[in-house]
PDB file of C-alpha atoms and ligand atoms in Angstrom:
ATOM      1  CA  MET A 146       0.110  -0.089   0.197  1.00 86.00           C
ATOM      2  CA  ASP A 147       1.029   3.686  -0.405  1.00 93.00           C
ATOM      3  CA  LEU A 148       0.485   5.169   2.382  1.00 97.00           C
ATOM      4  CA  GLY A 149       0.923   8.664   0.310  1.00 97.00           C
ATOM      5  CA  LEU A 150       3.292  10.288   2.485  1.00 98.00           C
ATOM      6  CA  GLN A 151       6.621  10.916  -0.372  1.00 97.00           C
ATOM      7  CA  GLY A 152       8.102  14.693   0.440  1.00 98.00           C
ATOM      8  CA  LYS A 153       6.370  15.313   3.971  1.00 98.00           C
ATOM      9  CA  TRP A 154       9.052  16.400   6.554  1.00 98.00           C
ATOM     10  CA  ALA A 155       8.937  13.974   9.983  1.00 99.00           C
ATOM     11  CA  LEU A 156      10.513  15.387  12.899  1.00 98.00           C
ATOM     12  CA  VAL A 157      11.248  12.019  15.196  1.00 98.00           C
ATOM     13  CA  CYS A 158      12.492  11.741  19.043  1.00 98.00           C
ATOM     14  CA  GLY A 159      14.267   9.222  20.872  1.00 98.00           C
ATOM     15  CA  ALA A 160      15.134   7.669  16.883  1.00 98.00           C
ATOM     16  CA  SER A 161      18.336   6.133  17.084  1.00 98.00           C
ATOM     17  CA  ARG A 162      17.381   2.766  18.727  1.00 97.00           C
ATOM     18  CA  GLY A 163      13.557   1.424  19.243  1.00 97.00           C
ATOM     19  CA  LEU A 164      10.233   2.441  18.942  1.00 98.00           C
ATOM     20  CA  GLY A 165      11.905   5.668  17.745  1.00 98.00           C
ATOM     21  CA  TRP A 166      14.354   4.442  15.253  1.00 98.00           C
ATOM     22  CA  GLY A 167      11.263   1.962  14.129  1.00 98.00           C
ATOM     23  CA  CYS A 168       9.336   4.744  13.753  1.00 98.00           C
ATOM     24  CA  ALA A 169      12.353   7.173  11.701  1.00 98.00           C
ATOM     25  CA  GLN A 170      12.662   3.750   9.318  1.00 98.00           C
ATOM     26  CA  ALA A 171       9.081   3.004   8.698  1.00 98.00           C
ATOM     27  CA  LEU A 172       8.939   6.465   7.548  1.00 98.00           C
ATOM     28  CA  ALA A 173      11.555   6.956   5.550  1.00 98.00           C
ATOM     29  CA  GLN A 174      10.816   3.473   4.181  1.00 98.00           C
ATOM     30  CA  GLU A 175       7.413   5.773   2.747  1.00 98.00           C
ATOM     31  CA  GLY A 176       9.523   8.203   1.036  1.00 98.00           C
ATOM     32  CA  VAL A 177       9.321  10.903   4.190  1.00 98.00           C
ATOM     33  CA  ASN A 178      12.676  12.891   5.077  1.00 98.00           C
ATOM     34  CA  VAL A 179      13.223  12.486   8.881  1.00 98.00           C
ATOM     35  CA  LEU A 180      14.900  14.526  11.003  1.00 98.00           C
ATOM     36  CA  MET A 181      16.150  11.814  13.773  1.00 98.00           C
ATOM     37  CA  VAL A 182      17.358  13.181  17.430  1.00 98.00           C
ATOM     38  CA  ALA A 183      18.996  11.521  20.276  1.00 98.00           C
ATOM     39  CA  ARG A 184      21.755  12.450  22.893  1.00 97.00           C
ATOM     40  CA  ARG A 185      24.685  10.313  21.252  1.00 97.00           C
ATOM     41  CA  ALA A 186      25.843  10.987  18.756  1.00 98.00           C
ATOM     42  CA  ASP A 187      27.238   8.131  17.683  1.00 98.00           C
ATOM     43  CA  VAL A 188      24.277   5.830  18.186  1.00 97.00           C
ATOM     44  CA  LEU A 189      22.164   8.467  16.437  1.00 98.00           C
ATOM     45  CA  ASP A 190      24.683   7.892  13.544  1.00 98.00           C
ATOM     46  CA  ALA A 191      25.006   4.530  12.686  1.00 98.00           C
ATOM     47  CA  GLY A 192      20.568   4.280  13.808  1.00 98.00           C
ATOM     48  CA  ALA A 193      20.727   6.800  10.197  1.00 98.00           C
ATOM     49  CA  ALA A 194      23.172   4.799   8.889  1.00 98.00           C
ATOM     50  CA  ASP A 195      21.020   1.384   9.073  1.00 98.00           C
ATOM     51  CA  ILE A 196      17.978   3.296   7.800  1.00 98.00           C
ATOM     52  CA  ARG A 197      19.724   4.864   4.858  1.00 98.00           C
ATOM     53  CA  ALA A 198      20.855   1.441   3.684  1.00 97.00           C
ATOM     54  CA  SER A 199      17.276  -0.174   3.940  1.00 96.00           C
ATOM     55  CA  LEU A 200      16.650   2.410   1.833  1.00 97.00           C
ATOM     56  CA  GLY A 201      15.435   1.238  -1.989  1.00 93.00           C
ATOM     57  CA  ALA A 202      17.629   2.996  -4.855  1.00 95.00           C
ATOM     58  CA  ASP A 203      14.534   5.430  -6.021  1.00 95.00           C
ATOM     59  CA  ASN A 204      13.601   5.679  -2.873  1.00 96.00           C
ATOM     60  CA  ALA A 205      14.779  10.405  -2.020  1.00 94.00           C
ATOM     61  CA  ALA A 206      14.093   9.951   1.528  1.00 98.00           C
ATOM     62  CA  GLN A 207      16.669  12.550   3.424  1.00 98.00           C
ATOM     63  CA  VAL A 208      17.850  11.176   6.446  1.00 98.00           C
ATOM     64  CA  GLN A 209      19.476  14.070   9.243  1.00 98.00           C
ATOM     65  CA  VAL A 210      20.039  13.634  12.652  1.00 98.00           C
ATOM     66  CA  CYS A 211      20.514  16.119  15.251  1.00 98.00           C
ATOM     67  CA  ALA A 212      22.515  14.742  18.359  1.00 98.00           C
ATOM     68  CA  GLN A 213      20.722  16.527  21.469  1.00 98.00           C
ATOM     69  CA  ASP A 214      19.020  15.709  24.653  1.00 98.00           C
ATOM     70  CA  ILE A 215      15.211  17.181  23.602  1.00 98.00           C
ATOM     71  CA  THR A 216      14.171  17.009  27.621  1.00 98.00           C
ATOM     72  CA  THR A 217      16.159  20.680  27.608  1.00 97.00           C
ATOM     73  CA  GLU A 218      14.794  23.831  25.929  1.00 98.00           C
ATOM     74  CA  ALA A 219      18.200  23.907  24.265  1.00 98.00           C
ATOM     75  CA  GLY A 220      18.524  21.149  23.016  1.00 98.00           C
ATOM     76  CA  ARG A 221      14.579  22.116  21.681  1.00 98.00           C
ATOM     77  CA  ALA A 222      15.928  25.107  20.325  1.00 98.00           C
ATOM     78  CA  ALA A 223      18.914  23.293  18.524  1.00 98.00           C
ATOM     79  CA  VAL A 224      16.548  20.852  16.598  1.00 98.00           C
ATOM     80  CA  PHE A 225      13.798  23.847  15.636  1.00 98.00           C
ATOM     81  CA  SER A 226      17.144  26.360  14.248  1.00 98.00           C
ATOM     82  CA  LEU A 227      17.132  23.587  11.896  1.00 98.00           C
ATOM     83  CA  ARG A 228      13.504  23.423  10.674  1.00 97.00           C
ATOM     84  CA  ARG A 229      10.052  24.302  12.001  1.00 97.00           C
ATOM     85  CA  ASP A 230       7.210  23.219   9.514  1.00 98.00           C
ATOM     86  CA  PHE A 231       7.027  19.392  10.422  1.00 98.00           C
ATOM     87  CA  ASP A 232       4.416  17.443   9.048  1.00 98.00           C
ATOM     88  CA  ILE A 233       4.640  14.617  11.435  1.00 99.00           C
ATOM     89  CA  VAL A 234       6.141  14.844  15.032  1.00 99.00           C
ATOM     90  CA  VAL A 235       6.909  11.791  16.494  1.00 99.00           C
ATOM     91  CA  THR A 236       7.769  12.478  20.288  1.00 98.00           C
ATOM     92  CA  ASN A 237       9.942  10.469  22.442  1.00 97.00           C
ATOM     93  CA  ALA A 238      12.524  10.206  25.005  1.00 95.00           C
ATOM     94  CA  GLY A 239      13.521   7.130  27.129  1.00 89.00           C
ATOM     95  CA  GLY A 240      11.313   6.005  30.641  1.00 91.00           C
ATOM     96  CA  PRO A 241      11.580   6.808  33.489  1.00 93.00           C
ATOM     97  CA  PRO A 242      13.570   4.332  36.074  1.00 93.00           C
ATOM     98  CA  SER A 243      11.188   1.455  37.702  1.00 91.00           C
ATOM     99  CA  GLY A 244      10.910   1.492  41.786  1.00 94.00           C
ATOM    100  CA  ASN A 245       9.266   1.894  44.315  1.00 95.00           C
ATOM    101  CA  PHE A 246       7.924   5.465  45.298  1.00 96.00           C
ATOM    102  CA  ARG A 247       8.739   5.926  48.857  1.00 97.00           C
ATOM    103  CA  ASP A 248      11.921   6.381  47.281  1.00 97.00           C
ATOM    104  CA  TRP A 249      11.697   8.935  45.159  1.00 97.00           C
ATOM    105  CA  ASP A 250      11.436  12.757  45.728  1.00 97.00           C
ATOM    106  CA  ARG A 251      10.467  15.570  44.011  1.00 98.00           C
ATOM    107  CA  ALA A 252      13.219  15.624  41.598  1.00 98.00           C
ATOM    108  CA  ASP A 253      12.225  12.610  40.252  1.00 97.00           C
ATOM    109  CA  TRP A 254       8.998  13.297  39.853  1.00 98.00           C
ATOM    110  CA  ILE A 255      10.152  16.428  38.323  1.00 97.00           C
ATOM    111  CA  ARG A 256      12.258  15.054  35.917  1.00 97.00           C
ATOM    112  CA  ALA A 257       9.767  12.328  34.182  1.00 97.00           C
ATOM    113  CA  VAL A 258       6.474  14.937  34.069  1.00 98.00           C
ATOM    114  CA  ASP A 259       9.397  16.883  32.769  1.00 97.00           C
ATOM    115  CA  ALA A 260      10.681  14.003  29.472  1.00 97.00           C
ATOM    116  CA  ASN A 261       7.427  12.076  29.569  1.00 97.00           C
ATOM    117  CA  MET A 262       4.686  15.611  29.334  1.00 98.00           C
ATOM    118  CA  LEU A 263       6.255  18.487  29.665  1.00 98.00           C
ATOM    119  CA  THR A 264       8.593  17.791  26.333  1.00 98.00           C
ATOM    120  CA  PRO A 265       5.967  16.813  24.288  1.00 98.00           C
ATOM    121  CA  ILE A 266       3.566  20.033  25.325  1.00 98.00           C
ATOM    122  CA  GLU A 267       6.512  21.834  24.146  1.00 98.00           C
ATOM    123  CA  LEU A 268       7.533  20.106  20.998  1.00 98.00           C
ATOM    124  CA  ILE A 269       3.275  19.635  19.742  1.00 98.00           C
ATOM    125  CA  LYS A 270       3.421  24.046  21.027  1.00 98.00           C
ATOM    126  CA  ALA A 271       6.253  25.071  18.539  1.00 98.00           C
ATOM    127  CA  THR A 272       4.553  22.788  15.513  1.00 98.00           C
ATOM    128  CA  VAL A 273       0.864  22.651  15.816  1.00 98.00           C
ATOM    129  CA  ASP A 274      -0.304  25.705  14.499  1.00 98.00           C
ATOM    130  CA  GLY A 275       2.345  25.411  11.540  1.00 98.00           C
ATOM    131  CA  MET A 276       0.471  22.417  10.435  1.00 98.00           C
ATOM    132  CA  ALA A 277      -2.502  23.457  11.135  1.00 98.00           C
ATOM    133  CA  ALA A 278      -1.994  26.581   8.583  1.00 98.00           C
ATOM    134  CA  ARG A 279      -1.210  23.867   6.173  1.00 98.00           C
ATOM    135  CA  GLY A 280      -4.049  22.256   6.579  1.00 98.00           C
ATOM    136  CA  PHE A 281      -2.186  19.020   7.538  1.00 98.00           C
ATOM    137  CA  GLY A 282      -0.376  17.384   9.669  1.00 98.00           C
ATOM    138  CA  ARG A 283       0.206  14.179  12.197  1.00 98.00           C
ATOM    139  CA  ILE A 284       1.304  14.054  16.123  1.00 98.00           C
ATOM    140  CA  ILE A 285       2.374  10.654  17.259  1.00 99.00           C
ATOM    141  CA  ASN A 286       3.349  10.507  20.331  1.00 98.00           C
ATOM    142  CA  ILE A 287       5.124   7.317  22.074  1.00 98.00           C
ATOM    143  CA  THR A 288       3.761   6.958  25.359  1.00 98.00           C
ATOM    144  CA  SER A 289       2.620   3.336  27.609  1.00 96.00           C
ATOM    145  CA  ASN A 290       0.950   0.485  27.887  1.00 95.00           C
ATOM    146  CA  SER A 291       1.497   1.886  32.022  1.00 93.00           C
ATOM    147  CA  VAL A 292      -0.851   4.499  31.092  1.00 94.00           C
ATOM    148  CA  LYS A 293      -4.138   1.580  30.434  1.00 95.00           C
ATOM    149  CA  ALA A 294      -2.825  -0.888  32.817  1.00 94.00           C
ATOM    150  CA  PRO A 295      -0.193   0.693  35.236  1.00 93.00           C
ATOM    151  CA  ILE A 296       2.413  -1.519  36.899  1.00 90.00           C
ATOM    152  CA  ASP A 297       3.162  -0.509  40.828  1.00 93.00           C
ATOM    153  CA  ALA A 298       7.513  -0.311  39.806  1.00 92.00           C
ATOM    154  CA  LEU A 299       7.084   2.206  36.748  1.00 94.00           C
ATOM    155  CA  GLY A 300       4.744   4.551  38.866  1.00 96.00           C
ATOM    156  CA  LEU A 301       6.753   7.260  37.804  1.00 96.00           C
ATOM    157  CA  SER A 302       5.807   6.492  33.532  1.00 95.00           C
ATOM    158  CA  ASN A 303       2.390   5.758  35.308  1.00 96.00           C
ATOM    159  CA  GLY A 304       1.908   9.348  36.425  1.00 95.00           C
ATOM    160  CA  ALA A 305       3.308  11.530  33.975  1.00 97.00           C
ATOM    161  CA  ARG A 306       2.043   9.750  30.601  1.00 97.00           C
ATOM    162  CA  SER A 307      -1.076  10.128  32.633  1.00 97.00           C
ATOM    163  CA  GLY A 308      -0.907  13.767  32.716  1.00 97.00           C
ATOM    164  CA  LEU A 309       0.312  13.684  28.900  1.00 98.00           C
ATOM    165  CA  THR A 310      -2.554  11.867  28.016  1.00 98.00           C
ATOM    166  CA  GLY A 311      -5.055  14.064  29.990  1.00 98.00           C
ATOM    167  CA  PHE A 312      -3.711  16.828  27.711  1.00 98.00           C
ATOM    168  CA  VAL A 313      -3.938  15.423  24.205  1.00 98.00           C
ATOM    169  CA  ALA A 314      -7.416  14.057  24.857  1.00 98.00           C
ATOM    170  CA  GLY A 315      -8.244  17.687  24.812  1.00 98.00           C
ATOM    171  CA  LEU A 316      -6.095  18.866  22.386  1.00 98.00           C
ATOM    172  CA  ALA A 317      -7.131  16.745  20.044  1.00 98.00           C
ATOM    173  CA  ARG A 318     -11.289  17.597  19.660  1.00 96.00           C
ATOM    174  CA  SER A 319     -10.311  21.187  19.538  1.00 95.00           C
ATOM    175  CA  GLY A 320     -10.259  23.336  15.876  1.00 94.00           C
ATOM    176  CA  ILE A 321      -7.069  21.314  14.760  1.00 98.00           C
ATOM    177  CA  ALA A 322      -9.474  18.533  14.275  1.00 96.00           C
ATOM    178  CA  ALA A 323     -11.207  20.310  11.423  1.00 98.00           C
ATOM    179  CA  GLN A 324      -7.201  21.250  10.143  1.00 98.00           C
ATOM    180  CA  GLY A 325      -6.373  17.989   8.619  1.00 98.00           C
ATOM    181  CA  VAL A 326      -4.487  17.978  12.289  1.00 98.00           C
ATOM    182  CA  THR A 327      -4.674  14.394  14.116  1.00 98.00           C
ATOM    183  CA  VAL A 328      -2.777  13.771  17.743  1.00 98.00           C
ATOM    184  CA  ASN A 329      -2.322   9.954  18.919  1.00 98.00           C
ATOM    185  CA  ASN A 330      -0.880   7.761  21.293  1.00 98.00           C
ATOM    186  CA  ILE A 331       0.776   4.892  20.991  1.00 98.00           C
ATOM    187  CA  LEU A 332       1.273   2.388  23.368  1.00 98.00           C
ATOM    188  CA  PRO A 333       3.367  -0.153  23.805  1.00 97.00           C
ATOM    189  CA  GLY A 334       3.426  -3.641  25.432  1.00 97.00           C
ATOM    190  CA  ALA A 335       6.523  -5.566  26.010  1.00 97.00           C
ATOM    191  CA  PHE A 336       8.814  -4.496  22.935  1.00 98.00           C
ATOM    192  CA  ASP A 337      12.254  -6.100  21.765  1.00 96.00           C
ATOM    193  CA  THR A 338      14.630  -2.846  22.648  1.00 95.00           C
ATOM    194  CA  ASP A 339      17.147  -1.623  25.199  1.00 93.00           C
ATOM    195  CA  ARG A 340      14.839  -0.150  27.416  1.00 91.00           C
ATOM    196  CA  LEU A 341      13.059  -3.879  27.875  1.00 93.00           C
ATOM    197  CA  SER A 342      16.388  -5.012  28.661  1.00 93.00           C
ATOM    198  CA  GLY A 343      17.377  -3.114  30.969  1.00 93.00           C
ATOM    199  CA  LEU A 344      14.518  -3.423  32.838  1.00 92.00           C
ATOM    200  CA  PHE A 345      15.112  -7.414  32.779  1.00 94.00           C
ATOM    201  CA  ALA A 346      18.545  -6.475  34.317  1.00 94.00           C
ATOM    202  CA  VAL A 347      16.980  -4.198  36.901  1.00 93.00           C
ATOM    203  CA  ALA A 348      14.544  -6.594  38.480  1.00 93.00           C
ATOM    204  CA  ALA A 349      17.363  -9.359  38.122  1.00 94.00           C
ATOM    205  CA  GLY A 350      19.300  -7.145  40.239  1.00 94.00           C
ATOM    206  CA  LYS A 351      15.953  -6.777  42.979  1.00 92.00           C
ATOM    207  CA  THR A 352      14.944 -10.640  42.372  1.00 93.00           C
ATOM    208  CA  GLY A 353      18.530 -12.878  42.021  1.00 95.00           C
ATOM    209  CA  GLN A 354      16.765 -14.468  38.970  1.00 96.00           C
ATOM    210  CA  THR A 355      18.491 -14.279  35.474  1.00 96.00           C
ATOM    211  CA  VAL A 356      17.739 -11.909  33.038  1.00 94.00           C
ATOM    212  CA  ASP A 357      16.978 -14.805  30.738  1.00 95.00           C
ATOM    213  CA  ALA A 358      14.132 -16.094  32.443  1.00 96.00           C
ATOM    214  CA  LEU A 359      13.030 -12.875  33.807  1.00 96.00           C
ATOM    215  CA  ALA A 360      12.186 -12.498  29.474  1.00 96.00           C
ATOM    216  CA  ALA A 361      10.689 -15.836  29.829  1.00 97.00           C
ATOM    217  CA  GLN A 362       8.344 -14.955  32.115  1.00 96.00           C
ATOM    218  CA  ARG A 363       7.219 -12.371  30.640  1.00 96.00           C
ATOM    219  CA  ARG A 364       7.066 -13.564  26.828  1.00 97.00           C
ATOM    220  CA  LYS A 365       4.791 -16.784  28.790  1.00 97.00           C
ATOM    221  CA  GLY A 366       1.337 -14.428  29.426  1.00 95.00           C
ATOM    222  CA  ILE A 367       2.100 -12.631  25.930  1.00 98.00           C
ATOM    223  CA  PRO A 368      -0.656 -14.341  23.894  1.00 98.00           C
ATOM    224  CA  ALA A 369       1.972 -14.033  20.937  1.00 98.00           C
ATOM    225  CA  GLN A 370       3.883 -15.768  23.223  1.00 98.00           C
ATOM    226  CA  ARG A 371       6.977 -12.965  22.142  1.00 98.00           C
ATOM    227  CA  PHE A 372       7.745  -9.252  22.338  1.00 98.00           C
ATOM    228  CA  GLY A 373       7.142  -6.810  19.626  1.00 98.00           C
ATOM    229  CA  THR A 374       9.463  -5.246  17.054  1.00 98.00           C
ATOM    230  CA  PRO A 375      10.498  -1.957  16.280  1.00 98.00           C
ATOM    231  CA  GLU A 376       9.765  -2.258  12.244  1.00 98.00           C
ATOM    232  CA  GLU A 377       6.388  -3.324  13.228  1.00 98.00           C
ATOM    233  CA  PHE A 378       5.790  -0.288  16.392  1.00 98.00           C
ATOM    234  CA  GLY A 379       7.230   1.881  13.163  1.00 98.00           C
ATOM    235  CA  ALA A 380       4.688  -0.152  10.708  1.00 98.00           C
ATOM    236  CA  LEU A 381       2.096   1.422  12.965  1.00 98.00           C
ATOM    237  CA  CYS A 382       3.390   4.971  13.092  1.00 98.00           C
ATOM    238  CA  ALA A 383       3.499   5.878   9.374  1.00 98.00           C
ATOM    239  CA  PHE A 384      -0.133   4.173   8.270  1.00 98.00           C
ATOM    240  CA  LEU A 385      -1.065   6.834  11.314  1.00 98.00           C
ATOM    241  CA  CYS A 386       0.664   9.366   9.969  1.00 98.00           C
ATOM    242  CA  SER A 387      -0.256   9.145   6.846  1.00 98.00           C
ATOM    243  CA  PRO A 388      -3.534  11.075   5.243  1.00 98.00           C
ATOM    244  CA  LYS A 389      -5.008   7.085   5.025  1.00 98.00           C
ATOM    245  CA  ALA A 390      -5.733   7.789   8.960  1.00 98.00           C
ATOM    246  CA  GLY A 391      -7.396  11.091   8.911  1.00 98.00           C
ATOM    247  CA  TYR A 392      -9.905  10.399  10.680  1.00 98.00           C
ATOM    248  CA  ILE A 393      -8.407   8.320  13.278  1.00 98.00           C
ATOM    249  CA  THR A 394      -7.914  11.079  16.104  1.00 98.00           C
ATOM    250  CA  GLY A 395      -7.717  11.516  19.628  1.00 98.00           C
ATOM    251  CA  GLN A 396      -6.622   7.769  20.401  1.00 98.00           C
ATOM    252  CA  ASN A 397      -4.380   5.382  22.542  1.00 98.00           C
ATOM    253  CA  LEU A 398      -3.887   2.477  20.481  1.00 98.00           C
ATOM    254  CA  LEU A 399      -2.616  -0.400  22.686  1.00 98.00           C
ATOM    255  CA  VAL A 400       0.052  -2.546  20.756  1.00 98.00           C
ATOM    256  CA  ASP A 401       0.614  -5.494  23.115  1.00 98.00           C
ATOM    257  CA  GLY A 402       0.177  -8.855  21.647  1.00 98.00           C
ATOM    258  CA  GLY A 403      -2.793  -8.691  23.574  1.00 98.00           C
ATOM    259  CA  ALA A 404      -1.305  -8.831  26.880  1.00 97.00           C
ATOM    260  CA  PHE A 405      -3.892  -6.456  28.205  1.00 97.00           C
ATOM    261  CA  THR A 406      -6.863  -8.228  29.920  1.00 94.00           C
ATOM    262  CA  GLY A 407     -10.448  -6.102  28.630  1.00 92.00           C
ATOM    263  CA  THR A 408     -12.546  -6.383  26.656  1.00 93.00           C
ATOM    264  CA  PHE A 409     -11.467  -2.893  24.640  1.00 89.00           C
TER     265      PHE A 409
HETATM  266  P1  LIG B  23      15.053   2.608  23.951  1.00 72.63           P
HETATM  267  O1  LIG B  23      15.951   2.723  25.795  1.00 72.63           O
HETATM  268  O2  LIG B  23      15.379   1.228  23.288  1.00 72.63           O
HETATM  269  O3  LIG B  23      15.371   3.602  23.004  1.00 72.63           O
HETATM  270  C1  LIG B  23      14.839   5.281  24.030  1.00 72.63           C
HETATM  271  C2  LIG B  23      15.487   5.869  22.477  1.00 72.63           C
HETATM  272  O4  LIG B  23      15.612   7.368  23.280  1.00 72.63           O
HETATM  273  C3  LIG B  23      17.218   5.771  22.333  1.00 72.63           C
HETATM  274  O5  LIG B  23      17.627   6.589  21.477  1.00 72.63           O
HETATM  275  C4  LIG B  23      18.007   7.106  23.060  1.00 72.63           C
HETATM  276  O6  LIG B  23      18.660   7.761  22.966  1.00 72.63           O
HETATM  277  C5  LIG B  23      16.898   8.423  23.199  1.00 72.63           C
HETATM  278  N1  LIG B  23      17.046   9.644  24.270  1.00 72.63           N
HETATM  279  C6  LIG B  23      16.080   8.865  25.866  1.00 72.63           C
HETATM  280  N2  LIG B  23      16.097  10.176  26.220  1.00 72.63           N
HETATM  281  C7  LIG B  23      16.467  11.190  25.605  1.00 72.63           C
HETATM  282  C8  LIG B  23      16.439  12.266  25.121  1.00 72.63           C
HETATM  283  N3  LIG B  23      16.136  13.198  26.075  1.00 72.63           N
HETATM  284  N4  LIG B  23      16.768  13.161  24.449  1.00 72.63           N
HETATM  285  C9  LIG B  23      17.117  12.458  22.743  1.00 72.63           C
HETATM  286  N5  LIG B  23      16.549  10.890  22.406  1.00 72.63           N
HETATM  287  C10 LIG B  23      16.648  10.643  23.915  1.00 72.63           C
HETATM  288  O7  LIG B  23      13.423   2.861  24.545  1.00 72.63           O
HETATM  289  P2  LIG B  23      12.020   2.156  24.137  1.00 72.63           P
HETATM  290  O8  LIG B  23      11.997   0.714  24.410  1.00 72.63           O
HETATM  291  O9  LIG B  23      12.448   2.249  22.316  1.00 72.63           O
HETATM  292  O10 LIG B  23      11.242   3.074  24.532  1.00 72.63           O
HETATM  293  C11 LIG B  23      10.751   4.302  23.917  1.00 72.63           C
HETATM  294  C12 LIG B  23       9.710   4.840  25.213  1.00 72.63           C
HETATM  295  O11 LIG B  23       8.812   3.938  25.226  1.00 72.63           O
HETATM  296  C13 LIG B  23      10.192   4.660  26.236  1.00 72.63           C
HETATM  297  O12 LIG B  23       9.661   5.575  26.647  1.00 72.63           O
HETATM  298  C14 LIG B  23       9.983   3.668  26.977  1.00 72.63           C
HETATM  299  O13 LIG B  23       9.799   3.921  28.592  1.00 72.63           O
HETATM  300  C15 LIG B  23       8.623   3.418  26.219  1.00 72.63           C
HETATM  301  N6  LIG B  23       7.540   2.219  26.340  1.00 72.63           N
HETATM  302  C16 LIG B  23       8.643   0.743  25.742  1.00 72.63           C
HETATM  303  C17 LIG B  23       8.557  -0.167  25.620  1.00 72.63           C
HETATM  304  C18 LIG B  23       8.625  -1.263  25.498  1.00 72.63           C
HETATM  305  O14 LIG B  23       8.469  -2.283  25.935  1.00 72.63           O
HETATM  306  N7  LIG B  23      10.622  -1.274  24.860  1.00 72.63           N
HETATM  307  C19 LIG B  23       6.937  -0.727  27.028  1.00 72.63           C
HETATM  308  C20 LIG B  23       6.933   0.689  27.280  1.00 72.63           C
HETATM  309  C21 LIG B  23       6.957   1.888  27.406  1.00 72.63           C
END
């Protein structure tokens, strides 16, 4: 299926690895010019090179990089000094640490809210009115299954991302919907990325179980009996960014191999 995205410009954050990388790759494969942001220049360059290598010879998509911390004002200013008129913005940054809320202080909460709620809102604020004026825009926030099915040890994530989810629900139903701009959240379940293996490593340190045993146990609880891939995640992102998904807005799309046990 041709998604009709050739020549559009996308900002993809947290894009050197994992789910952000999957989104950047899927968009570039649809002919979207992509500006990839992550903190470490070397990892980002390697991620961009992998994407360029995956593009067909007839694909003219530009794959650019900007090594910045997207959660800082300076980082965002550096990104927007390159361009601001993005048609697509994928907000994403690393997830907050797991732990016990009794051990977290105000600074821990502020860091989580900053990265997983206020940064996406700042990115949206900087781009959404331009999208609306041009008559097309797609905002995708990578959030978490923890918004729908809270995970006790991920209290920082449950809290901060729920704040973003509430904000997006209102924004999506504002005037921008009639101006061709959609805003949706994709909620990953368990995906095979560094984030997931990092969480297993922390749990292994606490429980004495091996990372492999913890991963196997987690897989067993997923009807698909496996973890998702960044490519699968990116495919949904690219579809939601396309003109074909113009009637989908304000939604929270859970992608978890069937792990959530509710009816809807
Ligand atoms: P990851 O750790 O594999 O990759 C995160 C990416 O974001 C990397 O490219 C990293 O360099 C970049 N990044 C981190 N902090 C940044 C910052 N401040 N500025 C710019 N770039 C930054 O993580 P992932 O698995 O791809 O997860 C993406 C998001 O989805 C995270 O917020 C994570 O908590 C959430 N999530 C992931 C899973 C999963 O199973 N992988 C499940 C639920 C939620």
